[in-house]
Structure formats: C-alpha cells, structure tokens
Coordinates of N, CA and C in Angstrom, one line a residue:
M27 N -2.9 1.3 -20.7 CA -1.8 0.5 -20.7 C -2.1 -0.9 -21.2
I28 N -3.3 -1.4 -20.7 CA -3.7 -2.8 -21.1 C -3.9 -2.8 -22.7
A29 N -4.6 -1.8 -23.2 CA -4.8 -1.8 -24.6 C -3.5 -1.6 -25.4
D30 N -2.6 -0.7 -24.8 CA -1.3 -0.5 -25.5 C -0.5 -1.7 -25.6
A31 N -0.6 -2.6 -24.6 CA 0.1 -3.9 -24.6 C -0.5 -4.9 -25.5
G32 N -1.7 -4.6 -26.1 CA -2.3 -5.4 -27.1 C -3.4 -6.4 -26.5
Y33 N -3.9 -6.1 -25.3 CA -4.9 -6.9 -24.7 C -6.2 -6.2 -24.5
D34 N -7.2 -7.0 -24.4 CA -8.5 -6.4 -24.1 C -8.7 -6.3 -22.6
R35 N -8.3 -7.3 -21.8 CA -8.5 -7.4 -20.4 C -7.2 -7.9 -19.8
A36 N -7.1 -7.7 -18.5 CA -5.9 -8.1 -17.7 C -6.3 -8.4 -16.3
V37 N -5.4 -9.2 -15.6 CA -5.5 -9.3 -14.2 C -4.6 -8.2 -13.6
V38 N -5.2 -7.3 -12.8 CA -4.6 -6.2 -12.2 C -4.0 -6.5 -10.9
V39 N -2.7 -6.3 -10.7 CA -1.9 -6.7 -9.5 C -1.4 -5.4 -8.9
G40 N -1.6 -5.2 -7.6 CA -1.1 -4.0 -6.9 C -0.7 -4.3 -5.5
H41 N 0.3 -3.5 -5.0 CA 0.7 -3.5 -3.6 C 0.6 -2.1 -3.0
D42 N 0.1 -2.1 -1.8 CA 0.0 -0.8 -1.0 C -1.0 0.1 -1.8
F43 N -0.5 1.3 -2.2 CA -1.4 2.2 -3.0 C -1.8 1.6 -4.3
G44 N -0.9 0.8 -4.9 CA -1.2 0.0 -6.1 C -2.4 -1.0 -5.8
G45 N -2.4 -1.5 -4.6 CA -3.6 -2.3 -4.2 C -4.9 -1.6 -4.2
M46 N -4.8 -0.3 -3.8 CA -6.1 0.5 -3.9 C -6.6 0.6 -5.3
I47 N -5.6 0.8 -6.2 CA -6.0 0.9 -7.6 C -6.6 -0.5 -8.1
S48 N -5.9 -1.6 -7.7 CA -6.4 -2.9 -8.2 C -7.8 -3.1 -7.7
W49 N -8.1 -2.8 -6.5 CA -9.5 -3.0 -6.0 C -10.5 -2.1 -6.7
W50 N -10.2 -0.9 -7.1 CA -11.1 0.0 -7.7 C -11.2 -0.2 -9.3
M51 N -10.2 -0.7 -9.9 CA -10.2 -0.9 -11.3 C -11.5 -1.6 -11.9
P52 N -11.9 -2.7 -11.3 CA -13.1 -3.4 -11.8 C -14.4 -2.5 -11.7
H53 N -14.4 -1.6 -10.7 CA -15.6 -0.7 -10.6 C -15.5 0.4 -11.6
L54 N -14.3 0.9 -11.9 CA -14.2 2.1 -12.8 C -14.1 1.7 -14.2
H55 N -13.4 0.5 -14.5 CA -13.2 0.0 -15.8 C -13.5 -1.5 -15.9
P56 N -14.7 -1.9 -15.7 CA -15.0 -3.3 -15.6 C -14.7 -4.1 -16.9
E57 N -14.8 -3.4 -18.1 CA -14.5 -4.0 -19.3 C -13.1 -4.4 -19.5
R58 N -12.2 -3.9 -18.7 CA -10.7 -4.1 -18.9 C -10.2 -5.1 -17.9
V59 N -10.9 -5.5 -16.9 CA -10.4 -6.3 -15.8 C -10.9 -7.7 -15.8
A60 N -10.0 -8.7 -15.8 CA -10.3 -10.1 -15.8 C -10.2 -10.6 -14.4
G61 N -9.4 -10.0 -13.5 CA -9.3 -10.5 -12.1 C -8.4 -9.4 -11.4
V62 N -8.4 -9.6 -10.1 CA -7.7 -8.7 -9.2 C -6.8 -9.5 -8.2
I63 N -5.6 -9.0 -8.1 CA -4.6 -9.5 -7.1 C -4.1 -8.3 -6.3
T64 N -4.3 -8.4 -5.0 CA -3.8 -7.3 -4.1 C -2.9 -7.8 -3.0
L65 N -1.8 -7.1 -2.9 CA -0.9 -7.5 -1.8 C -1.0 -6.5 -0.7
N66 N -1.4 -7.0 0.5 CA -1.4 -6.2 1.8 C -2.6 -5.3 2.0
T67 N -3.1 -4.7 0.9 CA -4.0 -3.6 1.0 C -5.4 -4.0 1.2
P68 N -6.1 -3.6 2.3 CA -7.5 -3.9 2.4 C -8.3 -3.1 1.4
F69 N -9.6 -3.4 1.2 CA -10.4 -2.6 0.3 C -10.7 -1.3 0.9
G70 N -10.4 -0.2 0.2 CA -10.5 1.1 0.8 C -11.7 1.9 0.4
Y71 N -12.7 2.0 1.4 CA -13.9 2.8 1.1 C -14.3 3.3 2.5
S72 N -14.7 4.6 2.4 CA -15.2 5.2 3.6 C -16.3 6.2 3.2
R73 N -17.4 6.2 4.0 CA -18.4 7.2 3.7 C -18.1 8.6 4.3
E74 N -17.0 8.6 5.2 CA -16.5 9.8 5.8 C -15.2 10.2 5.1
D75 N -14.9 11.5 5.2 CA -13.6 12.0 4.6 C -12.5 11.2 5.3
P76 N -11.7 10.5 4.4 CA -10.6 9.6 5.0 C -9.6 10.4 5.8
L77 N -9.2 11.6 5.4 CA -8.3 12.4 6.2 C -8.8 12.7 7.6
E78 N -10.1 13.0 7.7 CA -10.7 13.3 9.0 C -10.8 12.0 9.8
K79 N -11.1 10.9 9.1 CA -11.2 9.6 9.8 C -9.8 9.2 10.4
Y80 N -8.8 9.4 9.6 CA -7.4 9.1 10.1 C -7.1 9.9 11.3
L81 N -7.4 11.2 11.2 CA -7.2 12.1 12.3 C -7.9 11.7 13.6
E82 N -9.1 11.3 13.4 CA -9.9 10.8 14.6 C -9.3 9.5 15.2
A83 N -8.9 8.6 14.3 CA -8.5 7.3 14.7 C -7.1 7.3 15.3
Y84 N -6.2 8.1 14.6 CA -4.7 7.9 14.9 C -4.1 9.2 15.4
G85 N -4.8 10.3 15.5 CA -4.3 11.6 16.0 C -3.6 12.4 14.9
P86 N -3.1 13.6 15.2 CA -2.6 14.5 14.3 C -1.2 14.2 13.7
R87 N -0.5 13.2 14.4 CA 0.8 12.9 13.9 C 0.7 11.7 12.9
N88 N -0.4 11.2 12.5 CA -0.5 10.1 11.6 C 0.2 10.4 10.3
Y89 N 0.8 9.3 9.7 CA 1.6 9.5 8.5 C 0.9 10.1 7.3
V90 N -0.4 9.8 7.2 CA -1.1 10.3 6.0 C -1.2 11.8 6.1
A91 N -1.5 12.3 7.3 CA -1.5 13.8 7.5 C -0.1 14.4 7.3
H92 N 0.9 13.6 7.8 CA 2.3 14.1 7.6 C 2.7 14.2 6.1
F93 N 2.2 13.2 5.4 CA 2.6 13.2 3.9 C 2.0 14.4 3.2
Q94 N 1.0 15.1 3.7 CA 0.4 16.2 3.1 C 1.4 17.4 3.1
T95 N 2.4 17.4 4.0 CA 3.1 18.6 4.3 C 4.4 18.8 3.4
P96 N 4.6 20.0 3.0 CA 5.9 20.3 2.3 C 7.1 20.1 3.1
K97 N 7.0 20.2 4.4 CA 8.2 20.0 5.3 C 8.7 18.6 5.2
L98 N 7.8 17.6 5.2 CA 8.2 16.2 5.1 C 8.8 16.0 3.7
Q99 N 8.2 16.5 2.7 CA 8.7 16.3 1.3 C 10.1 16.8 1.2
A100 N 10.4 18.0 1.8 CA 11.7 18.6 1.7 C 12.7 17.7 2.5
L101 N 12.3 17.1 3.6 CA 13.2 16.2 4.3 C 13.5 15.0 3.5
M102 N 12.5 14.4 2.9 CA 12.7 13.2 2.1 C 13.6 13.5 0.9
E103 N 13.5 14.7 0.3 CA 14.3 15.0 -0.9 C 15.7 15.5 -0.6
R104 N 16.0 15.8 0.7 CA 17.3 16.2 1.1 C 18.4 15.2 0.8
D105 N 18.0 13.9 1.0 CA 18.9 12.8 0.8 C 18.1 11.6 0.4
P106 N 17.8 11.4 -0.9 CA 16.9 10.3 -1.3 C 17.4 8.9 -0.9
A107 N 18.7 8.7 -0.9 CA 19.2 7.4 -0.5 C 18.9 7.1 0.9
R108 N 19.0 8.1 1.8 CA 18.7 8.0 3.2 C 17.2 7.7 3.4
T109 N 16.4 8.4 2.6 CA 14.9 8.2 2.7 C 14.6 6.8 2.3
L110 N 15.2 6.3 1.3 CA 14.9 4.9 0.9 C 15.4 3.9 1.9
R111 N 16.5 4.2 2.5 CA 17.0 3.3 3.6 C 16.0 3.3 4.8
F112 N 15.3 4.4 5.0 CA 14.3 4.5 6.1 C 13.1 3.6 5.8
F113 N 12.6 3.7 4.5 CA 11.4 3.0 4.2 C 11.6 1.5 4.0
F114 N 12.6 1.1 3.2 CA 12.9 -0.3 2.8 C 13.6 -1.0 3.9
R115 N 12.9 -1.5 4.9 CA 13.6 -2.2 6.0 C 12.8 -3.5 6.4
R116 N 13.5 -4.5 6.8 CA 12.9 -5.7 7.3 C 13.1 -5.8 8.8
D117 N 12.2 -6.6 9.4 CA 12.3 -6.7 10.9 C 13.3 -7.7 11.3
T118 N 14.2 -7.4 12.2 CA 15.2 -8.3 12.7 C 15.0 -8.6 14.1
G119 N 13.8 -8.3 14.6 CA 13.5 -8.7 16.0 C 13.0 -7.5 16.9
A120 N 13.3 -6.3 16.4 CA 12.9 -5.1 17.2 C 12.0 -4.2 16.3
G121 N 11.3 -4.7 15.4 CA 10.4 -3.9 14.5 C 11.1 -3.3 13.4
T122 N 10.5 -2.4 12.7 CA 11.1 -1.6 11.6 C 10.7 -0.1 11.8
T123 N 11.2 0.7 10.9 CA 10.8 2.1 10.9 C 9.3 2.3 10.7
L124 N 8.6 1.3 10.1 CA 7.2 1.4 9.9 C 6.4 1.0 11.1
S125 N 7.0 0.3 12.0 CA 6.4 0.0 13.3 C 7.4 -0.7 14.2
R126 N 7.6 -0.1 15.4 CA 8.5 -0.7 16.4 C 7.8 -1.8 17.1
T127 N 6.5 -1.7 17.2 CA 5.8 -2.7 18.1 C 5.1 -3.8 17.3
G128 N 4.8 -3.6 16.0 CA 4.0 -4.6 15.3 C 2.5 -4.4 15.5
R129 N 2.1 -3.4 16.2 CA 0.7 -3.1 16.4 C 0.2 -2.0 15.5
H130 N -1.1 -2.2 15.1 CA -1.7 -1.2 14.2 C -2.4 -0.2 15.1
D131 N -1.6 0.8 15.6 CA -2.1 1.8 16.5 C -1.5 3.2 16.2
A132 N -1.8 4.1 17.0 CA -1.4 5.5 16.7 C 0.1 5.7 16.7
E133 N 0.8 4.9 17.5 CA 2.3 5.0 17.5 C 2.8 4.5 16.1
S134 N 2.4 3.4 15.7 CA 2.9 2.9 14.4 C 2.4 3.8 13.2
M135 N 1.2 4.3 13.3 CA 0.7 5.1 12.2 C 1.3 6.5 12.2
S136 N 2.2 6.8 13.1 CA 2.9 8.1 13.1 C 4.4 7.8 12.7
Y137 N 4.7 6.7 12.1 CA 6.1 6.3 11.9 C 6.9 7.3 11.1
S138 N 6.3 8.0 10.2 CA 7.0 8.9 9.3 C 7.8 10.0 10.0
H139 N 7.5 10.3 11.3 CA 8.2 11.3 12.0 C 9.6 10.8 12.4
L140 N 9.8 9.4 12.4 CA 11.1 8.9 12.7 C 12.1 9.2 11.7
L141 N 11.7 9.6 10.5 CA 12.7 10.0 9.5 C 13.6 11.1 9.9
A142 N 13.2 12.0 10.8 CA 14.0 13.1 11.2 C 15.0 12.6 12.3
D143 N 14.9 11.4 12.8 CA 15.8 10.9 13.9 C 17.1 10.4 13.3
D144 N 18.1 10.3 14.1 CA 19.4 9.7 13.7 C 19.2 8.4 13.1
E145 N 19.8 8.2 11.9 CA 19.7 6.9 11.2 C 20.1 5.7 12.1
A146 N 21.1 5.9 12.9 CA 21.6 4.8 13.8 C 20.5 4.3 14.7
T147 N 19.4 5.1 15.0 CA 18.4 4.7 15.9 C 17.3 3.9 15.2
W148 N 17.3 3.9 13.9 CA 16.2 3.2 13.1 C 16.2 1.7 13.3
P149 N 15.1 1.1 13.7 CA 15.1 -0.3 13.8 C 15.0 -1.0 12.5
G150 N 15.3 -2.3 12.5 CA 15.3 -3.1 11.2 C 16.5 -3.0 10.4
Q151 N 16.5 -3.7 9.3 CA 17.7 -3.9 8.5 C 17.3 -3.5 7.0
V152 N 18.1 -2.7 6.3 CA 17.8 -2.3 5.0 C 17.6 -3.6 4.1
L153 N 16.5 -3.5 3.4 CA 16.0 -4.7 2.7 C 16.6 -4.9 1.3
V154 N 16.9 -3.8 0.6 CA 17.3 -3.9 -0.8 C 18.9 -3.7 -0.8
G155 N 19.5 -4.3 -1.9 CA 20.9 -4.2 -2.1 C 21.3 -2.8 -2.5
D156 N 22.7 -2.6 -2.5 CA 23.2 -1.3 -2.9 C 22.8 -0.9 -4.3
E157 N 22.9 -1.8 -5.3 CA 22.7 -1.5 -6.7 C 21.2 -1.1 -6.9
E158 N 20.3 -1.8 -6.3 CA 18.9 -1.4 -6.4 C 18.6 -0.1 -5.7
L159 N 19.2 0.1 -4.5 CA 19.0 1.3 -3.7 C 19.5 2.5 -4.5
D160 N 20.7 2.4 -5.1 CA 21.3 3.4 -5.9 C 20.4 3.8 -7.1
Y161 N 19.8 2.8 -7.7 CA 18.9 3.0 -8.9 C 17.8 3.9 -8.5
Y162 N 17.1 3.5 -7.4 CA 15.9 4.3 -6.9 C 16.4 5.7 -6.5
A163 N 17.5 5.8 -5.8 CA 18.0 7.1 -5.3 C 18.3 8.0 -6.4
E164 N 18.9 7.5 -7.5 CA 19.2 8.4 -8.6 C 17.9 8.9 -9.3
A165 N 16.9 8.0 -9.4 CA 15.7 8.4 -10.0 C 15.0 9.4 -9.2
F166 N 14.9 9.3 -7.8 CA 14.2 10.2 -7.0 C 15.0 11.5 -6.8
A167 N 16.3 11.5 -7.0 CA 17.1 12.7 -7.0 C 16.7 13.6 -8.2
R168 N 16.3 12.9 -9.3 CA 15.9 13.7 -10.5 C 14.5 14.2 -10.4
T169 N 13.6 13.3 -9.8 CA 12.2 13.6 -9.9 C 11.6 14.2 -8.6
G170 N 12.3 14.0 -7.5 CA 11.7 14.3 -6.2 C 10.6 13.3 -5.8
F171 N 10.1 13.5 -4.6 CA 9.1 12.5 -4.1 C 7.6 13.1 -4.2
G172 N 7.5 14.1 -5.0 CA 6.1 14.7 -5.2 C 5.1 13.7 -5.8
G173 N 5.6 12.8 -6.7 CA 4.8 11.9 -7.4 C 4.2 10.9 -6.4
P174 N 5.1 10.1 -5.6 CA 4.5 9.2 -4.7 C 3.7 9.9 -3.6
L175 N 4.1 11.0 -3.1 CA 3.3 11.7 -2.1 C 2.0 12.2 -2.7
G176 N 1.9 12.4 -4.0 CA 0.7 12.8 -4.6 C -0.4 11.9 -4.4
W177 N -0.1 10.6 -4.3 CA -1.2 9.6 -4.1 C -1.9 9.9 -2.7
Y178 N -1.1 10.3 -1.7 CA -1.7 10.6 -0.4 C -2.4 11.9 -0.5
R179 N -1.9 12.8 -1.2 CA -2.5 14.2 -1.3 C -3.8 14.1 -2.2
S180 N -3.9 13.1 -3.0 CA -5.1 13.0 -3.8 C -6.2 12.2 -3.1
I181 N -6.0 11.7 -1.9 CA -7.0 10.9 -1.2 C -8.4 11.6 -1.1
P182 N -8.4 12.9 -0.8 CA -9.8 13.6 -0.8 C -10.4 13.6 -2.2
G183 N -9.7 13.8 -3.2 CA -10.2 13.7 -4.6 C -10.7 12.4 -5.0
N184 N -9.9 11.3 -4.6 CA -10.3 10.0 -4.9 C -11.6 9.6 -4.1
W185 N -11.6 10.1 -2.9 CA -12.8 9.8 -2.0 C -14.1 10.4 -2.7
R186 N -13.9 11.6 -3.2 CA -15.1 12.2 -3.9 C -15.5 11.4 -5.1
V187 N -14.6 10.9 -5.9 CA -14.9 10.0 -7.0 C -15.7 8.8 -6.5
Q188 N -15.2 8.2 -5.5 CA -15.9 7.0 -4.9 C -17.3 7.3 -4.5
S189 N -17.4 8.5 -3.9 CA -18.8 8.9 -3.4 C -19.7 9.2 -4.6
E190 N -19.2 9.6 -5.7 CA -20.0 9.8 -6.9 C -20.4 8.5 -7.5
V191 N -19.4 7.5 -7.5 CA -19.7 6.2 -8.1 C -20.7 5.5 -7.3
F192 N -20.7 5.6 -6.0 CA -21.6 4.9 -5.0 C -22.2 6.0 -4.1
P193 N -23.1 6.8 -4.6 CA -23.6 7.9 -3.8 C -24.3 7.5 -2.5
D194 N -24.9 6.3 -2.5 CA -25.7 5.8 -1.4 C -24.8 4.9 -0.5
G195 N -23.5 4.7 -0.8 CA -22.7 3.9 0.0 C -22.8 2.4 -0.2
A196 N -23.7 2.0 -1.1 CA -23.9 0.6 -1.4 C -23.0 0.2 -2.5
I197 N -22.0 -0.6 -2.2 CA -21.0 -1.0 -3.2 C -21.3 -2.3 -3.8
A198 N -21.4 -2.4 -5.1 CA -21.7 -3.7 -5.7 C -20.5 -4.6 -5.5
K199 N -20.8 -5.9 -5.3 CA -19.7 -6.9 -5.1 C -19.0 -7.1 -6.4
L200 N -17.7 -7.2 -6.4 CA -16.9 -7.5 -7.5 C -17.2 -9.0 -7.9
T201 N -17.4 -9.2 -9.2 CA -17.7 -10.5 -9.7 C -16.5 -11.2 -10.4
V202 N -15.4 -10.4 -10.6 CA -14.2 -11.1 -11.1 C -13.5 -11.8 -10.0
P203 N -12.7 -12.8 -10.3 CA -12.0 -13.5 -9.2 C -11.0 -12.6 -8.6
A204 N -10.8 -12.7 -7.3 CA -9.8 -11.8 -6.5 C -9.0 -12.7 -5.6
L205 N -7.7 -12.3 -5.5 CA -6.8 -12.9 -4.6 C -6.2 -11.8 -3.7
M206 N -6.3 -12.0 -2.4 CA -5.7 -11.1 -1.4 C -4.5 -11.8 -0.8
I207 N -3.3 -11.2 -0.9 CA -2.1 -11.7 -0.2 C -1.8 -10.8 1.0
A208 N -2.0 -11.3 2.2 CA -1.8 -10.5 3.4 C -0.4 -10.8 3.9
A209 N 0.1 -9.9 4.7 CA 1.5 -10.1 5.3 C 1.3 -10.1 6.8
R210 N 1.8 -11.2 7.4 CA 1.5 -11.4 8.8 C 2.1 -10.4 9.7
R211 N 3.2 -9.7 9.3 CA 3.9 -8.8 10.2 C 3.8 -7.3 9.6
D212 N 2.8 -7.1 8.9 CA 2.6 -5.7 8.4 C 1.7 -4.9 9.3
A213 N 2.2 -4.0 10.1 CA 1.4 -3.3 11.1 C 0.6 -2.2 10.4
I214 N 1.1 -1.7 9.3 CA 0.4 -0.6 8.6 C -0.8 -1.1 7.9
C215 N -0.6 -2.1 7.0 CA -1.7 -2.7 6.3 C -1.9 -4.1 7.0
H216 N -2.5 -4.0 8.2 CA -2.6 -5.2 9.1 C -3.5 -6.2 8.5
P217 N -3.2 -7.5 8.6 CA -4.1 -8.5 8.0 C -5.5 -8.4 8.4
D218 N -5.7 -8.0 9.7 CA -7.1 -8.0 10.2 C -8.0 -7.0 9.4
L219 N -7.3 -6.0 8.8 CA -8.1 -5.0 8.0 C -8.8 -5.6 6.8
S220 N -8.3 -6.8 6.4 CA -9.0 -7.4 5.2 C -10.0 -8.5 5.6
D221 N -10.3 -8.6 6.9 CA -11.3 -9.6 7.3 C -12.7 -9.4 6.7
N222 N -13.0 -8.2 6.2 CA -14.3 -7.9 5.7 C -14.5 -8.0 4.2
L223 N -13.5 -8.5 3.5 CA -13.4 -8.5 2.1 C -14.6 -9.2 1.4
L224 N -15.2 -10.2 2.1 CA -16.3 -10.9 1.4 C -17.5 -10.1 1.2
Q225 N -17.6 -9.0 1.9 CA -18.7 -8.1 1.7 C -18.5 -7.3 0.4
Y226 N -17.3 -7.3 -0.2 CA -17.0 -6.5 -1.4 C -16.7 -7.4 -2.6
V227 N -16.4 -8.7 -2.4 CA -16.0 -9.6 -3.4 C -16.7 -10.9 -3.4
E228 N -17.2 -11.4 -4.5 CA -17.9 -12.6 -4.6 C -17.0 -13.8 -4.5
T229 N -15.9 -13.8 -5.4 CA -15.0 -14.9 -5.5 C -13.6 -14.5 -4.9
L230 N -13.4 -14.8 -3.7 CA -12.2 -14.4 -3.0 C -11.4 -15.5 -2.4
E231 N -10.1 -15.4 -2.6 CA -9.1 -16.3 -1.8 C -8.2 -15.4 -1.1
R232 N -7.8 -15.7 0.1 CA -6.9 -14.9 0.9 C -5.7 -15.9 1.3
R233 N -4.5 -15.4 1.1 CA -3.3 -16.1 1.5 C -2.5 -15.3 2.4
M234 N -1.7 -15.9 3.3 CA -0.9 -15.1 4.2 C 0.6 -15.5 4.1
L235 N 1.4 -14.5 4.0 CA 2.9 -14.7 3.9 C 3.5 -14.2 5.2
D236 N 4.6 -14.8 5.6 CA 5.2 -14.4 6.9 C 6.3 -13.2 6.6
T237 N 5.7 -12.1 6.2 CA 6.6 -10.9 5.9 C 6.1 -9.7 6.6
G238 N 6.9 -8.6 6.4 CA 6.4 -7.3 6.8 C 5.7 -6.7 5.6
H239 N 5.8 -5.3 5.6 CA 5.1 -4.6 4.6 C 5.5 -4.8 3.2
W240 N 6.8 -5.1 3.0 CA 7.4 -5.2 1.6 C 7.4 -6.6 1.2
T241 N 6.2 -7.1 1.0 CA 6.0 -8.6 0.8 C 6.8 -9.1 -0.4
Q242 N 6.7 -8.5 -1.5 CA 7.3 -9.1 -2.7 C 8.8 -8.9 -2.7
Q243 N 9.3 -7.9 -1.9 CA 10.8 -7.8 -1.8 C 11.3 -8.8 -0.7
E244 N 10.5 -9.0 0.4 CA 11.0 -9.8 1.5 C 10.9 -11.3 1.1
D245 N 9.9 -11.7 0.3 CA 9.7 -13.1 0.0 C 9.3 -13.2 -1.5
P246 N 10.2 -12.9 -2.4 CA 9.8 -12.9 -3.8 C 9.4 -14.3 -4.3
A247 N 10.1 -15.4 -3.8 CA 9.8 -16.7 -4.3 C 8.4 -17.1 -3.8
G248 N 8.1 -16.8 -2.5 CA 6.8 -17.2 -1.9 C 5.7 -16.4 -2.6
T249 N 5.9 -15.1 -2.9 CA 4.9 -14.3 -3.5 C 4.6 -14.9 -4.9
N250 N 5.7 -15.2 -5.7 CA 5.4 -15.7 -7.1 C 4.7 -17.0 -7.1
E251 N 5.1 -17.9 -6.1 CA 4.4 -19.2 -6.0 C 2.9 -19.0 -5.8
V252 N 2.5 -18.1 -4.9 CA 1.1 -17.9 -4.7 C 0.4 -17.3 -5.9
L253 N 1.1 -16.3 -6.5 CA 0.5 -15.7 -7.7 C 0.3 -16.7 -8.8
L254 N 1.3 -17.4 -9.1 CA 1.3 -18.3 -10.3 C 0.3 -19.5 -10.1
E255 N 0.2 -20.0 -8.8 CA -0.8 -21.1 -8.5 C -2.2 -20.6 -8.7
W256 N -2.5 -19.4 -8.3 CA -3.8 -18.8 -8.4 C -4.1 -18.5 -9.8
L257 N -3.2 -17.9 -10.5 CA -3.4 -17.5 -11.9 C -3.6 -18.8 -12.8
T258 N -2.9 -19.8 -12.5 CA -3.0 -21.1 -13.3 C -4.4 -21.7 -13.1
R259 N -4.9 -21.6 -11.9 CA -6.2 -22.2 -11.7 C -7.4 -21.4 -12.3
H260 N -7.2 -20.1 -12.3 CA -8.3 -19.2 -12.8 C -8.2 -18.8 -14.2
F261 N -7.0 -18.9 -14.8 CA -6.9 -18.4 -16.2 C -6.1 -19.3 -17.0

C-alpha cells in the first residue's frame, strides 16, 4: 500500500489490532517504516501460546476464546446494526459493554458474552451517529464478520511468525520514533499494559487521552492534536 501510494516509507498508525500491526511493521518491513503511532495497544509479544495465556489469565469465557467460535459469529451476523451498537459505546457513568467496572480483569475480558443479553441492559451510550452506523451495518451485512474475527483466529499463526523472527525471545529495540496514545478509561487495552514499552522502543513518547477504547471516535480533535504535534516535530 505504501508503494502503491507512491512513497518509499511511511509512518504507520494503528488502533487496537491495527496497533499490533503498527508495532510489528518495523520488524517485518523495516525498509518501509519511518515511524510508528499506536493507539491503545500495548506491544504484543509472548513466548507462550497467546490463546493458552489468555485462558490461564482470564478463564475460558475470555473474549479472544469466544471470538474463535462459529456460534458468536452467527450471533453477530444475525443483526449487524445491533452488533455495532453493542461494540461502539461510550461510558456515561456505569461502564460500557466492553467493561462494566473499568477493571482489566476476567469479568471485563469476558465482555463479548453480553452480546446475547437484552440490548436494554447494555451499559453505555452508542458512540456513532445513525448515518455512520448504517454505513457499517450495510457493509457487514454484505461481508459478514469473518474478516474482523479472522484477526483473532490468526493469533496462533501470527505468534508462530513472531517466534520464527525472534526464536530466542530477544526482540531488537525499534529504532524508528514511536508514539503511544493510551486511553485512560480503556479496560481492555489498559494503559498499564504499555508501561514496559521502553524495553521494545528506543525513541518513545506516550500520551494519555481521557477516553474509553474508541479513542479516535470519542475524542477526534484531541487525537488529531496529539498526532499532528508529534508528526510535525519528527517529520
């Protein structure tokens, strides 16, 4: 994509699973990456099978395990608009569907099971407007949710690639400049999970925004301000 756009290198920006890609791009394609910006996502590396690690840490109801199942995909695809209303929510004082408590614990990490509950019981407020929601709903009605869920189902394969790139578990520090934008109220990608980034990155800046998981949707102006200020200084 970078070459197709007419560039040799680019600053790679990602959120959530896109953040995983942005962290690993400089390792897999160093000639293409000038810098990294990641929203919410800690650097993802484990010497153990990640699915087994999630099972041990959060129990069998954890959302990553749930995302592997055809049953959940069928529920999501039964009514795409309802599914999107479940995920895209902001906290109005009682948490969201991603976490009622704001804690990064087994209860929050099993949030996906709430999708089967009555919509009237879901905490939080729908974050996106009707026009945007309709656009996404129409798209997923055509394609299904297999694509997004495929990122979670490919975790074992991606872990094997990481193990091949760093067979001894020693990860070389990234030398390109990196910006981490953490979200103060994101219980899934909790800010504390990025406290160890300096062991993976030489030139790192970390900023905190007062949002939940959907940082760029909840505070687009604040997100753009941080992005542009950092990009202007480094490039």
